[in-house]
Short mmCIF file of C-alpha atoms in Angstrom, two decimals:
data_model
loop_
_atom_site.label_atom_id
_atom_site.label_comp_id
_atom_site.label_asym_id
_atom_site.label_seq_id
_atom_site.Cartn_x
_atom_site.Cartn_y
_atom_site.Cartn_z
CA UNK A 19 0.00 0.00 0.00
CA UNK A 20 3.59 2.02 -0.30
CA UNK A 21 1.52 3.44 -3.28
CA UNK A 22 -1.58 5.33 -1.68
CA UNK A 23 1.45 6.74 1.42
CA UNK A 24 2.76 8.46 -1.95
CA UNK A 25 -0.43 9.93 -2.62
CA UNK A 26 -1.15 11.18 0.84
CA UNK A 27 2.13 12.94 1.00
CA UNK A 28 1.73 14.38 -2.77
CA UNK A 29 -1.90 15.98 -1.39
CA UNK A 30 -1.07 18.91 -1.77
CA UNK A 31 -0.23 19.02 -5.21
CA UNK A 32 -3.78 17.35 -5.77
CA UNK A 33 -5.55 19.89 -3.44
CA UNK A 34 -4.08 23.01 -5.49
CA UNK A 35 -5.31 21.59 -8.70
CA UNK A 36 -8.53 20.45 -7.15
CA UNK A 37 -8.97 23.87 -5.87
CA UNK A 38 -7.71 25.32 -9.18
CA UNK A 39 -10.38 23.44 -11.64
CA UNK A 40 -12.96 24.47 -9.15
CA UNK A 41 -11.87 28.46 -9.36
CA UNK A 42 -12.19 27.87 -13.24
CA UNK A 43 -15.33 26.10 -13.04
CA UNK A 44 -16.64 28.60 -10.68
CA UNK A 45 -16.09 31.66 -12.26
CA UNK A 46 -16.25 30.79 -15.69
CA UNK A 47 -19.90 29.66 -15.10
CA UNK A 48 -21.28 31.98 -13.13
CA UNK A 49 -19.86 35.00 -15.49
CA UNK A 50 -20.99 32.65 -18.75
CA UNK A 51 -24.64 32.40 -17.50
CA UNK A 52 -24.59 35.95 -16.64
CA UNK A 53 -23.59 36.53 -20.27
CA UNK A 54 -25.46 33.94 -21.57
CA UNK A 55 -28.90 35.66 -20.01
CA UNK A 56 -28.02 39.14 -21.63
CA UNK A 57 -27.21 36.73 -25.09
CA UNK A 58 -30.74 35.80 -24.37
CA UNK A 59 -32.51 39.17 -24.02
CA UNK A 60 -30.18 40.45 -27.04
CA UNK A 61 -32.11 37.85 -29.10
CA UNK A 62 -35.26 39.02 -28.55
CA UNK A 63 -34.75 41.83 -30.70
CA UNK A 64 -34.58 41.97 -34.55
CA UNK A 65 -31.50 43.61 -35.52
CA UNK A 66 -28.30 43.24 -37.71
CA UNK A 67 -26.34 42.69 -33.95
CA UNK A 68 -28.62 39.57 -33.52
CA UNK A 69 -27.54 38.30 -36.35
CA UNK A 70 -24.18 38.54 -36.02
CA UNK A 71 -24.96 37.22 -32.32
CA UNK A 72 -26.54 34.08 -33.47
CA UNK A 73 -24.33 33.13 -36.00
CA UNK A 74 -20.97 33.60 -33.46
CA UNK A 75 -23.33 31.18 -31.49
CA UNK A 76 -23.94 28.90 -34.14
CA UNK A 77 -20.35 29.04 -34.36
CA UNK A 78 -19.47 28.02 -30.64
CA UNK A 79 -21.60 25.15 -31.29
CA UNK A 80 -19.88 23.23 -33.76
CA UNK A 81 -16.35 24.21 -32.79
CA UNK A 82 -14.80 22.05 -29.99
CA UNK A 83 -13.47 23.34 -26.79
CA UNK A 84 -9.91 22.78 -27.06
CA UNK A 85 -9.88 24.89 -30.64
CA UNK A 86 -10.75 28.03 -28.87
CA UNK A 87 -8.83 27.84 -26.21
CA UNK A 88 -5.80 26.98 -28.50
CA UNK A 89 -7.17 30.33 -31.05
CA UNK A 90 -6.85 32.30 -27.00
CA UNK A 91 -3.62 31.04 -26.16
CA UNK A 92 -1.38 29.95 -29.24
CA UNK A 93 -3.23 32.14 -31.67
CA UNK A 94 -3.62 35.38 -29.65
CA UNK A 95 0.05 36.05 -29.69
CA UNK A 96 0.56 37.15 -33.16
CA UNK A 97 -2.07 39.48 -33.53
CA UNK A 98 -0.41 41.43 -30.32
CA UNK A 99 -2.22 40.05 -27.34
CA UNK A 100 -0.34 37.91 -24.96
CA UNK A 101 -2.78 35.96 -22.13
CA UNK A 102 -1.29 33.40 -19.78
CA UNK A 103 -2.51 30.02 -19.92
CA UNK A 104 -5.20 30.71 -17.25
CA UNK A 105 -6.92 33.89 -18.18
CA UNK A 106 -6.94 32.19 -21.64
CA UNK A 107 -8.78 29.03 -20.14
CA UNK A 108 -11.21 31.22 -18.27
CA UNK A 109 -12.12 33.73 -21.28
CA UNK A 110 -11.82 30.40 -23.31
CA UNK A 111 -14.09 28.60 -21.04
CA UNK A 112 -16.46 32.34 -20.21
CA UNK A 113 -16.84 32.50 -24.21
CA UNK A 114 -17.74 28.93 -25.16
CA UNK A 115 -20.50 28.40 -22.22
CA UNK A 116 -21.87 31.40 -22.64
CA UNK A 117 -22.95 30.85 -26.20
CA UNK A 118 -24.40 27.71 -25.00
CA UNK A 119 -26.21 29.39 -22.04
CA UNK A 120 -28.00 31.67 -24.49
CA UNK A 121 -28.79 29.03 -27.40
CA UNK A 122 -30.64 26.88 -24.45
CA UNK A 123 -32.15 29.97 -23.25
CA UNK A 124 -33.25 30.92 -26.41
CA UNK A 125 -34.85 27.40 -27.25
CA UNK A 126 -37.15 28.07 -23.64
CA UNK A 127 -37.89 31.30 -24.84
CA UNK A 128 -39.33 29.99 -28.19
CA UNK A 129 -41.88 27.96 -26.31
CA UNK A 130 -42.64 30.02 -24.02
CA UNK A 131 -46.73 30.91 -24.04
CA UNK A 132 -47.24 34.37 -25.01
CA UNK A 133 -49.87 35.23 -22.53
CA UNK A 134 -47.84 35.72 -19.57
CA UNK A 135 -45.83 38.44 -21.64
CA UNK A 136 -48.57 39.70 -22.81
CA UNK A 137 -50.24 40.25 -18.91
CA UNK A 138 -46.70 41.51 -18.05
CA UNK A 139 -46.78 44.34 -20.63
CA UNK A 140 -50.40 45.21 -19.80
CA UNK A 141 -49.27 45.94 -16.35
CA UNK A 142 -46.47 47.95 -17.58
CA UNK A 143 -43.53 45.88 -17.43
CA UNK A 144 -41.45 46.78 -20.34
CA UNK A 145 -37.59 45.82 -22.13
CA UNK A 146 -35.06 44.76 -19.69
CA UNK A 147 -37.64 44.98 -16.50
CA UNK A 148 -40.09 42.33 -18.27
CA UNK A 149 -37.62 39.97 -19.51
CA UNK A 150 -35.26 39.99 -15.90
CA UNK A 151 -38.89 40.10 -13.37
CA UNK A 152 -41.00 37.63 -15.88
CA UNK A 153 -39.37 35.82 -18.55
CA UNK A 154 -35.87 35.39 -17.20
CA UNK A 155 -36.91 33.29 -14.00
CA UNK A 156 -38.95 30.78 -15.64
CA UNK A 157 -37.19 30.12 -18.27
CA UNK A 158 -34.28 29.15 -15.86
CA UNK A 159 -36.24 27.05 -14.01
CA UNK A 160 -38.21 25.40 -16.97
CA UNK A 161 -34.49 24.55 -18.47
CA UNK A 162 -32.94 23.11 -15.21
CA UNK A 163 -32.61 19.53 -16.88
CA UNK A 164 -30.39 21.27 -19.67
CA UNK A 165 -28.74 23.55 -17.41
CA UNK A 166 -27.24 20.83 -15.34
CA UNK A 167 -26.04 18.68 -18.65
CA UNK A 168 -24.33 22.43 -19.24
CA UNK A 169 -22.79 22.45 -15.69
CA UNK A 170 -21.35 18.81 -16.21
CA UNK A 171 -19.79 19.50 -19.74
CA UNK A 172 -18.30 22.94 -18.59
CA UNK A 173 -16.27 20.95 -15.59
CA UNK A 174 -15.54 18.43 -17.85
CA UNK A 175 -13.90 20.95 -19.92
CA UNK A 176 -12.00 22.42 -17.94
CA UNK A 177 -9.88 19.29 -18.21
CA UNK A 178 -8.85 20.15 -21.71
CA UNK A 179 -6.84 22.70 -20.07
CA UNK A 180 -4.33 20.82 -19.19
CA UNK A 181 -3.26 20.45 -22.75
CA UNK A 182 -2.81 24.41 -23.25
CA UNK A 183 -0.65 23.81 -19.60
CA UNK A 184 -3.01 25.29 -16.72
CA UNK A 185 -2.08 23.53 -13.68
CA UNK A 186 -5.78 21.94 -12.76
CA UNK A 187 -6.51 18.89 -11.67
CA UNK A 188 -5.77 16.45 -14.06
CA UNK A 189 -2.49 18.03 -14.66
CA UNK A 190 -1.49 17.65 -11.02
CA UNK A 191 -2.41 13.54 -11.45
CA UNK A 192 0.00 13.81 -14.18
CA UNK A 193 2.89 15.43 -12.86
CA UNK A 194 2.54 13.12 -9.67
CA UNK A 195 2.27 10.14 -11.81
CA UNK A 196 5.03 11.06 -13.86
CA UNK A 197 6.91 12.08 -10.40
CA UNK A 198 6.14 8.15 -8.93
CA UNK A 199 5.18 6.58 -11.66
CA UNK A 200 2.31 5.32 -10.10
CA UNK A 201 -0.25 6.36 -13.16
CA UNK A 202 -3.35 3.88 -11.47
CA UNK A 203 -3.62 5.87 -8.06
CA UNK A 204 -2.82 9.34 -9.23
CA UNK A 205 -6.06 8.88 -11.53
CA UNK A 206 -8.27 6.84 -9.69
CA UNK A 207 -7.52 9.87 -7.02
CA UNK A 208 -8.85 13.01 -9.70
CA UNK A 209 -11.61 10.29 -10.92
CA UNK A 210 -13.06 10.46 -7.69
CA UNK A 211 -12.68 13.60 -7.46
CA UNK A 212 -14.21 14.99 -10.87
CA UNK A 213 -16.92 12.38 -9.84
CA UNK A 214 -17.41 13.99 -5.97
CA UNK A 215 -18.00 17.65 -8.10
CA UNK A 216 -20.43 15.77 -10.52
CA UNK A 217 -22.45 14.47 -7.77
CA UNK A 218 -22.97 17.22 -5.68
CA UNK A 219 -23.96 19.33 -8.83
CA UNK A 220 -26.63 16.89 -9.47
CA UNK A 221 -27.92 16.95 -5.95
CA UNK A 222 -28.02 21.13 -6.08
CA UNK A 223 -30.08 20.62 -8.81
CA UNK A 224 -32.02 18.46 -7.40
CA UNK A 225 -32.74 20.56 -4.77
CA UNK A 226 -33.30 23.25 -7.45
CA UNK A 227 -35.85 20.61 -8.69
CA UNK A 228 -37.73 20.97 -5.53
CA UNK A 229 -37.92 24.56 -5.55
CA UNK A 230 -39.09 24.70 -8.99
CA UNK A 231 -41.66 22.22 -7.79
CA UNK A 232 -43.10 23.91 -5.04
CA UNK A 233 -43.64 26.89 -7.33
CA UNK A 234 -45.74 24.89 -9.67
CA UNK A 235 -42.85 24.50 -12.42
CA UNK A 236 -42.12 20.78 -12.83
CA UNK A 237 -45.26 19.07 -13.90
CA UNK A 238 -45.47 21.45 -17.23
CA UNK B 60 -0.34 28.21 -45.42
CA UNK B 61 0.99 26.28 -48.32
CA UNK B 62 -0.16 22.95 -49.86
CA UNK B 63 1.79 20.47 -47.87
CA UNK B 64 0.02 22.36 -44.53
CA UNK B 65 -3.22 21.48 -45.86
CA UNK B 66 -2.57 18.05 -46.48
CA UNK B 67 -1.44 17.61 -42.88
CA UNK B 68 -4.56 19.19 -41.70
CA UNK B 69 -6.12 16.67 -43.63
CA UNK B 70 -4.49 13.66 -42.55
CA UNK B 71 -5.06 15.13 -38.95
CA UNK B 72 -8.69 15.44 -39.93
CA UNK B 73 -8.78 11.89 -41.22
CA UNK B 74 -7.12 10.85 -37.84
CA UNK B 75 -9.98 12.61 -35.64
CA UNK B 76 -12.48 11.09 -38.12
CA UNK B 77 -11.58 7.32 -37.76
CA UNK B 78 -10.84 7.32 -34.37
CA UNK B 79 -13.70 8.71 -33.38
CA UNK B 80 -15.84 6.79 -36.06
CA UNK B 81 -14.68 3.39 -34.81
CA UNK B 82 -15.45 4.38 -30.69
CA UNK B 83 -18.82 5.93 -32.18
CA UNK B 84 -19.61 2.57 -33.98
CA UNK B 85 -18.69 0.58 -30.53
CA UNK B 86 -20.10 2.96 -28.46
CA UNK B 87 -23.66 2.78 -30.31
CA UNK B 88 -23.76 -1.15 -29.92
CA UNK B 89 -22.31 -1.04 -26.50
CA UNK B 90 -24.83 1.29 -25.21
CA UNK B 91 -27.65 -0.62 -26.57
CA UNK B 92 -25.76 -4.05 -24.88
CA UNK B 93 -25.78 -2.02 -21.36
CA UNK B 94 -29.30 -0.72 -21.79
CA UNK B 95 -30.79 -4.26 -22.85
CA UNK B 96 -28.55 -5.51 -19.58
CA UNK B 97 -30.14 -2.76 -17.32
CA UNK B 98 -33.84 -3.44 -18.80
CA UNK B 99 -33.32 -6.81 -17.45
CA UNK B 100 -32.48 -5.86 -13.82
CA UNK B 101 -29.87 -8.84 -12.81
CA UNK B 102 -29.05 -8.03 -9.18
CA UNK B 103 -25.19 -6.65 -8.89
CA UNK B 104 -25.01 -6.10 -12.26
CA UNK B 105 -27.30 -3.77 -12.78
CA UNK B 106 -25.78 -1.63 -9.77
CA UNK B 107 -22.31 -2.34 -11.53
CA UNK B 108 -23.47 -0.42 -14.92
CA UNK B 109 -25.42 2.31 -12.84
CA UNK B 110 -21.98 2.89 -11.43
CA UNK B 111 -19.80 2.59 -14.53
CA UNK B 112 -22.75 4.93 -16.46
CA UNK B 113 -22.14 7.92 -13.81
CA UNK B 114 -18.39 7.51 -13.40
CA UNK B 115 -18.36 7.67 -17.55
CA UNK B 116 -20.83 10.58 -17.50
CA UNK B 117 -18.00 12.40 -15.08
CA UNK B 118 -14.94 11.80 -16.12
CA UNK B 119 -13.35 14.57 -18.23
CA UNK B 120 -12.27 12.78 -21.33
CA UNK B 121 -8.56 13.92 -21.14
CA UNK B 122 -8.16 12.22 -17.97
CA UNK B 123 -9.73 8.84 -19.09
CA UNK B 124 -7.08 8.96 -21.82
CA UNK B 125 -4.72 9.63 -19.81
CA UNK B 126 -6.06 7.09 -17.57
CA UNK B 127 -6.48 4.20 -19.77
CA UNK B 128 -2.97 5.25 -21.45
CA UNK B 129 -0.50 5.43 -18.59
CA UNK B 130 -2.00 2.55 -16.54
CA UNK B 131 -2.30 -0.21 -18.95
CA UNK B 132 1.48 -1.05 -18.87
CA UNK B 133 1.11 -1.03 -14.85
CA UNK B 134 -1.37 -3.86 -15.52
CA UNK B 135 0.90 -5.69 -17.73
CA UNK B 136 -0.95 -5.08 -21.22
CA UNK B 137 1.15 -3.12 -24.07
CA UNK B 138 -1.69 -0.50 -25.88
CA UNK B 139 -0.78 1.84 -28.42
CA UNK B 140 -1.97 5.49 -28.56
CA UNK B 141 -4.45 4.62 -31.29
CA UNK B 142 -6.39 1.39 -29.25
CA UNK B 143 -5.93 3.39 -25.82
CA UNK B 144 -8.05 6.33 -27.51
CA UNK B 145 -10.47 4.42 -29.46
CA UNK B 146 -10.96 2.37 -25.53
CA UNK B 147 -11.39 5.70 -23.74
CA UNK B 148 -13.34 7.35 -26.72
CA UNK B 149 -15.81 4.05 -26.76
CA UNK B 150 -15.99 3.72 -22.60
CA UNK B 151 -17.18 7.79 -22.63
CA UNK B 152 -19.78 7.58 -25.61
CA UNK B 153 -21.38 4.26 -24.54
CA UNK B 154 -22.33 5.53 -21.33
CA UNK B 155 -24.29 8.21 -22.69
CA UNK B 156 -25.59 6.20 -25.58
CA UNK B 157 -26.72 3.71 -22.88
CA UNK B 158 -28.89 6.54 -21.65
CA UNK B 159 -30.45 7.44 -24.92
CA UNK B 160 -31.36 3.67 -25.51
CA UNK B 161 -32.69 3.32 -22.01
CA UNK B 162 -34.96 6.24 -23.02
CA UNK B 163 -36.09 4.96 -26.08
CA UNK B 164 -37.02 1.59 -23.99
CA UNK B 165 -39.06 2.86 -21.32
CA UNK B 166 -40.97 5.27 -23.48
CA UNK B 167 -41.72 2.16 -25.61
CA UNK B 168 -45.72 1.36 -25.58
CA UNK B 169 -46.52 -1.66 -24.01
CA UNK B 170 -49.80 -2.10 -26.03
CA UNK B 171 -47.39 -3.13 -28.78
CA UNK B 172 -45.63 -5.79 -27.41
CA UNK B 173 -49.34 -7.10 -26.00
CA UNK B 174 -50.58 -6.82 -29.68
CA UNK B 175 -47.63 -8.61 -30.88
CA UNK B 176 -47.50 -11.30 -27.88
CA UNK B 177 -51.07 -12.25 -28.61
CA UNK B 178 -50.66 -12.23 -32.46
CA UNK B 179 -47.71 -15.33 -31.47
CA UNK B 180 -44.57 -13.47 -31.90
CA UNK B 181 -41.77 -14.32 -29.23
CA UNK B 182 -40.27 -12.32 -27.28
CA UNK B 183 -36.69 -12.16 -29.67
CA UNK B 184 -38.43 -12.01 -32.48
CA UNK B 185 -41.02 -9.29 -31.17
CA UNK B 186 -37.71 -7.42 -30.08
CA UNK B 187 -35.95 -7.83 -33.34
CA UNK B 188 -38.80 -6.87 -35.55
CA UNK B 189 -41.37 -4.90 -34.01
CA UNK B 190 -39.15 -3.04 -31.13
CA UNK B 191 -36.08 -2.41 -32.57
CA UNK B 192 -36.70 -0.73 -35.30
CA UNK B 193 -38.72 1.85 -33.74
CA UNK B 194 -36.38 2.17 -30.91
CA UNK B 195 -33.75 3.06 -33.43
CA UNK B 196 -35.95 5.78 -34.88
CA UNK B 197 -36.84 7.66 -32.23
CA UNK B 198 -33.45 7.19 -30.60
CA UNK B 199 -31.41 8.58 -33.53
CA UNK B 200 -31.32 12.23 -32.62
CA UNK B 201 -29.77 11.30 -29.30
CA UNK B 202 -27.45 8.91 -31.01
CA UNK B 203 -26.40 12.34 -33.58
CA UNK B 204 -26.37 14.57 -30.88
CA UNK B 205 -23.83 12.33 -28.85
CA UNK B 206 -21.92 11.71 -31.90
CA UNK B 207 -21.01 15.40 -32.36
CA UNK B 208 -20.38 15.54 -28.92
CA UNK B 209 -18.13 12.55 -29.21
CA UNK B 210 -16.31 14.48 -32.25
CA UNK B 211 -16.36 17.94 -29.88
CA UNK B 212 -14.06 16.51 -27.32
CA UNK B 213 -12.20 14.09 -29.52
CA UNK B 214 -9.15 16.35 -28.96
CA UNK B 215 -8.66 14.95 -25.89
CA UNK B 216 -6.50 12.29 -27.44
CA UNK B 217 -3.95 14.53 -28.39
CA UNK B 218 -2.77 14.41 -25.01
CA UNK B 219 -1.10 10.94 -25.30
CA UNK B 220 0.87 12.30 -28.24
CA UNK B 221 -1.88 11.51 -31.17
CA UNK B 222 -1.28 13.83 -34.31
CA UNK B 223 -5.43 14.64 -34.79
CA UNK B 224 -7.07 17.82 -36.22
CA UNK B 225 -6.23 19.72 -33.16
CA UNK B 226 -2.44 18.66 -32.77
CA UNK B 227 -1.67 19.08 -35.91
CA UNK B 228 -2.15 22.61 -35.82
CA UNK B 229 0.95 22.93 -33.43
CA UNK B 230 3.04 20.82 -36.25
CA UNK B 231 2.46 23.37 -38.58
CA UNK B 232 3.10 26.08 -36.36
CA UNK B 233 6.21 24.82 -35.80
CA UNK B 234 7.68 24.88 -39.39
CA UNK B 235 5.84 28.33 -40.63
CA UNK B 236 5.69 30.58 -36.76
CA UNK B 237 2.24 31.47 -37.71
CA UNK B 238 0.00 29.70 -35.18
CA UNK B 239 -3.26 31.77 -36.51
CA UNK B 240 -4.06 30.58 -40.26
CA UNK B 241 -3.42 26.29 -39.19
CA UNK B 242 -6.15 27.40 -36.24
CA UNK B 243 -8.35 28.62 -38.09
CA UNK B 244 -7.99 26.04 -40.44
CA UNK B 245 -8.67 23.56 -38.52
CA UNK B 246 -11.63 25.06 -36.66
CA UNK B 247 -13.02 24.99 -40.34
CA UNK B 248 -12.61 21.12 -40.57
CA UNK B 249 -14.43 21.13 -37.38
CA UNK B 250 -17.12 23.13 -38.45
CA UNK B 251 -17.91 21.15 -41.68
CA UNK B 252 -18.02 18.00 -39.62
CA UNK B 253 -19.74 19.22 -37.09
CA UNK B 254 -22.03 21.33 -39.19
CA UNK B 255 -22.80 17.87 -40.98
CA UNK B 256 -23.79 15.76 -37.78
CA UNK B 257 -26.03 19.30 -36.78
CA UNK B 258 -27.84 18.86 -40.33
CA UNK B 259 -28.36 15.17 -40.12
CA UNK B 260 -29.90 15.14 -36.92
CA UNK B 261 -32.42 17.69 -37.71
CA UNK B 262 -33.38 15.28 -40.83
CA UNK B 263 -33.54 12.87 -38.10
CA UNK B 264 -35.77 14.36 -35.80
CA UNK B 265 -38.26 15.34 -38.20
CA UNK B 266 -38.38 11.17 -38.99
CA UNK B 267 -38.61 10.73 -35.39
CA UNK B 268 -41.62 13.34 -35.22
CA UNK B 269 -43.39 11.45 -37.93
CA UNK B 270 -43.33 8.18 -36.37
CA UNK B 271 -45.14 10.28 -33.36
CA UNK B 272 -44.22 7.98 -31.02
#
């Protein structure tokens, strides 16, 4: 059991990256669904902006993680703009969710019935007021399924990282395992780990569930 | 860029494509294998896949690769970087895959499988020719959608050293010092593929829609 000793006294190294992803994780979602609300509103409108908003969307959606954060952090550089590997992960990662925070927004929105709008406006509500009092609140709660499947992809991203050298979790299983070479323990550790993360996101939003319940939400 | 940069974003295109193709074929099978498994409820190992579906469903793909790839020597088998990603990509997409299946089979009606019962079909046969094919229509959007998800984070095998779409972009930066045009490039390739799978599985779900199921 020499191996798991090694592990224990390499905890720290595993305890900055742990804390590390979850900084990332952290702040890139919560400013990416901030964004990805005001990408929502934005849409309402007809404009030449909205289109240019939903086609960089459109974009985000069929271009993999990993390529923007490589166009932030290799291809930056030569156009004059020099980020270190972690603000370039978190805009990378504030960027990409965000566009997906809007598009499922903006598929809610779609299906939304008109009538509650409608009641809204004829007591006044108008623009930014309407959509942040009234629309905004159920359509978070009416996508909670989707949000969550968002929540599990971002953390998985933040994995990628490690490629464009941020020093996150799975990066700190590497360097131990290539320390000790003990590859099996080092992972199983961050496995469990990434998995702990997973799980307690899925009971939040289970809890969210219940909220969204007890406002009459879930059985629609 | 000249000519021989585009044919090495190519061949790194070509890599992405049949790696990912051959853990997407798997995957699809495998998921239906673990959802058929889990429809049958055998004690322990049922709680087995529930376990290996939500450890899949968690696991950042770079670290299963890295995973799978620096521990199989510790257990005494020899994998090369291809089988090692094809392993990882297969263990990641089944697990969701299993999930679409599983969908597809408890949505299923069971005045069907009465009508079909009492009309003498057996149980395999009633599966083979009555269930399946439906299943497979109304599961096909989820199949498409995890299939260019499967694609989206197939650069995660570029971390054990495989020369794919996104890799090779730092080969070619390497020769010419301009890291912006191979990028961009390849974010193109990316696109098209992607931009394919998108198409296909709105054809899809308009098939799916018609069967009204």
């Amino acid at each position: 059991m020499s191996e798991w000793a090694i592990i224990w006294d390499a905890r720290q190294a595993f305890l900055d990256g742990f804390l590390n992803t979850l900084l990332l994780f952290g702040l890139s979602i919560s400013v990416a669904f901030a964004t990805g609300c005001l990408f929502a509103f934005w849409l309402e409108r007809r404009n030449p902006l909205t289109w240019l908003l939903r086609g960089f969307i459109d974009c985000m959606r069929m271009l993999p993680f990993l390529i923007l954060a490589y166009l932030l952090y290799y291809g930056l550089p030569s156009l004059g703009l020099r980020l270190d590997a972690w603000t370039a992960g978190l805009i990378a990662l504030i960027i990409y969710y965000a566009a997906y925070f809007g598009e499922v927004l903006r598929g809610a929105r779609l299906v939304l019935p008109a009538g509650q709008v409608e009641a809204a406006k004829a007591y006044g509500f108008t623009g930014f007021r309407l959509y942040r009092r009234i629309v905004l609140p159920q359509l978070v709660i009416k996508t909670r399924p989707l949000m969550g499947n968002l929540l599990i992809l971002a953390l998985k991203d933040t994995a990628f990282l490690t490629i464009i050298t941020v020093r996150e979790l799975t990066a700190a299983a590497n360097s131990v395992q290539a320390t000790y070479f003990i590859p099996m323990e080092a992972f199983v550790v961050v496995i469990a780990l990434y998995w702990l993360i997973s799980i307690c996101l899925e009971l939040a939003l289970k809890w969210a569930g219940r909220f969204g319940a007890k406002r009459g939400f879930e059985h629609v | 860029m000249n000519g021989q940069a585009w044919l090495l974003l190519l061949e790194g295109a070509w890599t992405t494509l049949w790696i990912s193709g051959i853990a997407i074929a798997i995957g699809v099978v495998l998921g239906l294998g673990v959802a058929l498994v889990r429809m049958a409820r055998i004690p322990f190992v049922d709680q087995v896949l529930v376990l290996y579906v939500s450890l899949a469903r968690a696991t950042p793909l770079v670290t299963l690769v890295l995973f799978i790839f620096l521990t199989a020597p510790t257990l005494g088998m020899g994998l090369d970087r291809n089988t090692a990603a094809i392993l990882a990509l297969t263990l990641n997409t089944a697990a969701f895959n299993a999930e679409v299946w599983r969908a597809a089979f408890l949505s299923f009606s069971r005045d069907q499988r009465e009508a079909a019962l009492a009309c003498g079909m057996t149980g395999p046969t009633f599966f083979r020719r009555i269930m399946l094919p439906q299943m497979f229509t109304s599961s096909l959007p989820g199949l498409v959608n995890e299939m260019s998800f499967i694609i989206k984070s197939s650069p995660a095998i570029a971390v054990i050293g495989i020369v794919d779409l996104t890799r090779v972009t730092n080969r070619i930066t390497a020769v010419t010092y301009e890291p912006l045009p191979p990028i961009l490039a390849a974010a193109l390739f990316y696109m098209l593929i992607i931009g394919v799978l998108i198409r296909v599985q709105a054809i899809a779900e308009r098939k799916a829609n018609r069967l009204a199921m």
